[in-house]
PDB file of C-alpha atoms in Angstrom:
ATOM      1  CA  MET A   1      75.306 105.828 122.253  1.00 40.00           C
ATOM      2  CA  GLN A   2      77.723 107.890 120.058  1.00 41.00           C
ATOM      3  CA  GLN A   3      77.908 106.334 116.299  1.00 43.00           C
ATOM      4  CA  ALA A   4      81.339 106.097 114.918  1.00 43.00           C
ATOM      5  CA  LYS A   5      82.193 107.832 111.966  1.00 43.00           C
ATOM      6  CA  LEU A   6      83.141 106.613 108.237  1.00 40.00           C
ATOM      7  CA  HIS A   7      86.359 108.252 106.701  1.00 43.00           C
ATOM      8  CA  HIS A   8      86.454 107.743 103.134  1.00 42.00           C
ATOM      9  CA  ALA A   9      87.042 109.539  99.488  1.00 42.00           C
ATOM     10  CA  GLU A  10      84.821 109.203  96.579  1.00 43.00           C
ATOM     11  CA  PRO A  11      86.752 108.224  92.999  1.00 42.00           C
ATOM     12  CA  SER A  12      85.815 111.495  91.555  1.00 40.00           C
ATOM     13  CA  ASN A  13      87.614 113.581  94.620  1.00 41.00           C
ATOM     14  CA  LEU A  14      90.929 111.673  94.392  1.00 40.00           C
ATOM     15  CA  HIS A  15      93.562 114.026  95.360  1.00 39.00           C
ATOM     16  CA  SER A  16      96.145 111.777  97.381  1.00 43.00           C
ATOM     17  CA  ASP A  17      98.397 108.713  96.988  1.00 47.00           C
ATOM     18  CA  THR A  18      98.469 108.132 100.995  1.00 56.00           C
ATOM     19  CA  CYS A  19      96.017 107.764 103.960  1.00 67.00           C
ATOM     20  CA  ASP A  20      98.184 109.916 106.079  1.00 55.00           C
ATOM     21  CA  GLY A  21      95.287 112.699 106.857  1.00 47.00           C
ATOM     22  CA  ALA A  22      92.729 109.494 107.541  1.00 49.00           C
ATOM     23  CA  SER A  23      91.696 109.356 111.274  1.00 50.00           C
ATOM     24  CA  ASP A  24      90.350 106.519 113.004  1.00 52.00           C
ATOM     25  CA  SER A  25      86.983 106.689 114.810  1.00 54.00           C
ATOM     26  CA  ILE A  26      86.966 105.227 117.935  1.00 51.00           C
ATOM     27  CA  VAL A  27      83.490 104.733 119.964  1.00 52.00           C
ATOM     28  CA  ASN A  28      83.535 103.863 123.852  1.00 54.00           C
ATOM     29  CA  ALA A  29      87.245 103.320 123.678  1.00 53.00           C
ATOM     30  CA  ALA A  30      87.395 102.959 127.602  1.00 57.00           C
ATOM     31  CA  PRO A  31      90.089  99.929 128.925  1.00 60.00           C
ATOM     32  CA  SER A  32      88.449  97.221 130.149  1.00 61.00           C
ATOM     33  CA  ASP A  33      89.676  94.564 132.984  1.00 64.00           C
ATOM     34  CA  ASN A  34      87.144  91.969 131.550  1.00 77.00           C
ATOM     35  CA  ILE A  35      89.436  89.120 129.961  1.00 81.00           C
ATOM     36  CA  HIS A  36      85.846  87.397 128.752  1.00 88.00           C
ATOM     37  CA  ASP A  37      85.585  90.387 126.100  1.00 92.00           C
ATOM     38  CA  ASN A  38      84.622  89.468 122.269  1.00 94.00           C
ATOM     39  CA  TYR A  39      86.452  91.295 120.075  1.00 95.00           C
ATOM     40  CA  HIS A  40      85.045  90.891 116.039  1.00 97.00           C
ATOM     41  CA  ILE A  41      87.144  92.259 113.517  1.00 97.00           C
ATOM     42  CA  TYR A  42      86.516  92.669 109.775  1.00 98.00           C
ATOM     43  CA  THR A  43      88.506  93.987 106.935  1.00 98.00           C
ATOM     44  CA  ASP A  44      88.746  94.179 103.246  1.00 97.00           C
ATOM     45  CA  GLY A  45      90.861  95.681 100.502  1.00 98.00           C
ATOM     46  CA  GLY A  46      90.662  95.792  96.694  1.00 97.00           C
ATOM     47  CA  TYR A  47      91.686  97.787  93.624  1.00 97.00           C
ATOM     48  CA  PHE A  48      90.111  99.210  90.780  1.00 96.00           C
ATOM     49  CA  GLU A  49      92.672  98.940  87.848  1.00 95.00           C
ATOM     50  CA  LYS A  50      90.809 101.186  85.555  1.00 95.00           C
ATOM     51  CA  LEU A  51      90.953 104.000  87.342  1.00 95.00           C
ATOM     52  CA  ASP A  52      94.265 103.108  89.083  1.00 95.00           C
ATOM     53  CA  VAL A  53      93.030 103.264  92.750  1.00 97.00           C
ATOM     54  CA  GLY A  54      92.862 100.718  95.565  1.00 97.00           C
ATOM     55  CA  GLY A  55      91.130 100.979  99.107  1.00 97.00           C
ATOM     56  CA  TRP A  56      90.511  99.374 102.573  1.00 97.00           C
ATOM     57  CA  GLY A  57      88.406  99.145 105.285  1.00 98.00           C
ATOM     58  CA  LEU A  58      87.775  97.511 108.706  1.00 98.00           C
ATOM     59  CA  VAL A  59      85.240  97.914 111.438  1.00 98.00           C
ATOM     60  CA  ILE A  60      86.008  96.558 114.922  1.00 97.00           C
ATOM     61  CA  PHE A  61      83.297  95.199 117.302  1.00 97.00           C
ATOM     62  CA  LYS A  62      83.957  94.461 120.951  1.00 96.00           C
ATOM     63  CA  ASN A  63      80.887  92.686 122.790  1.00 95.00           C
ATOM     64  CA  ASP A  64      78.980  93.444 119.500  1.00 95.00           C
ATOM     65  CA  GLN A  65      79.074  96.848 119.983  1.00 97.00           C
ATOM     66  CA  GLU A  66      81.336  98.604 116.984  1.00 97.00           C
ATOM     67  CA  ILE A  67      84.112 100.575 118.403  1.00 96.00           C
ATOM     68  CA  LEU A  68      86.183 101.317 115.544  1.00 96.00           C
ATOM     69  CA  ARG A  69      85.625 102.291 111.811  1.00 97.00           C
ATOM     70  CA  ASP A  70      88.030 103.418 109.218  1.00 97.00           C
ATOM     71  CA  SER A  71      88.794 103.119 105.481  1.00 97.00           C
ATOM     72  CA  CYS A  72      90.799 105.366 102.849  1.00 96.00           C
ATOM     73  CA  TRP A  73      92.102 104.837  99.298  1.00 96.00           C
ATOM     74  CA  GLN A  74      95.776 104.923  97.465  1.00 95.00           C
ATOM     75  CA  LYS A  75      96.729 105.244  93.948  1.00 96.00           C
ATOM     76  CA  GLN A  76      99.301 103.222  92.522  1.00 95.00           C
ATOM     77  CA  THR A  77      98.893 100.146  94.870  1.00 96.00           C
ATOM     78  CA  SER A  78      97.801  96.496  93.967  1.00 96.00           C
ATOM     79  CA  SER A  79      94.556  94.134  95.607  1.00 96.00           C
ATOM     80  CA  LEU A  80      96.796  92.251  98.103  1.00 97.00           C
ATOM     81  CA  GLU A  81      98.502  95.559  99.327  1.00 97.00           C
ATOM     82  CA  MET A  82      95.284  97.018 100.275  1.00 97.00           C
ATOM     83  CA  GLU A  83      94.237  93.524 101.997  1.00 97.00           C
ATOM     84  CA  LEU A  84      97.354  93.431 104.137  1.00 97.00           C
ATOM     85  CA  TYR A  85      97.200  97.045 104.992  1.00 97.00           C
ATOM     86  CA  ALA A  86      93.504  97.015 105.915  1.00 97.00           C
ATOM     87  CA  ALA A  87      94.927  94.068 108.495  1.00 97.00           C
ATOM     88  CA  LYS A  88      97.351  95.497 109.835  1.00 96.00           C
ATOM     89  CA  LYS A  89      96.123  98.498 110.551  1.00 96.00           C
ATOM     90  CA  ALA A  90      93.236  96.584 112.532  1.00 95.00           C
ATOM     91  CA  LEU A  91      95.470  94.495 114.576  1.00 92.00           C
TER      92      LEU A  91
END
């Protein structure tokens, strides 16, 4: 089985204000006709005031198999904005 890749940037490499270049990593994204598929979505967002940088992340599981993982960072944001962006991106 293929493993999902995590997209991230280390704080020392910050060079952009948006996550426009971020790409989602999708594993086993084939459509399913099973109405009993079980999905779990986990999201998080935060902000580090000292570096003026925030970040968000998400992981989606389908039937206990990871199918999507994504994350990114953004300057001049807030913790609440990152929390909401992660949820929006996951949906």
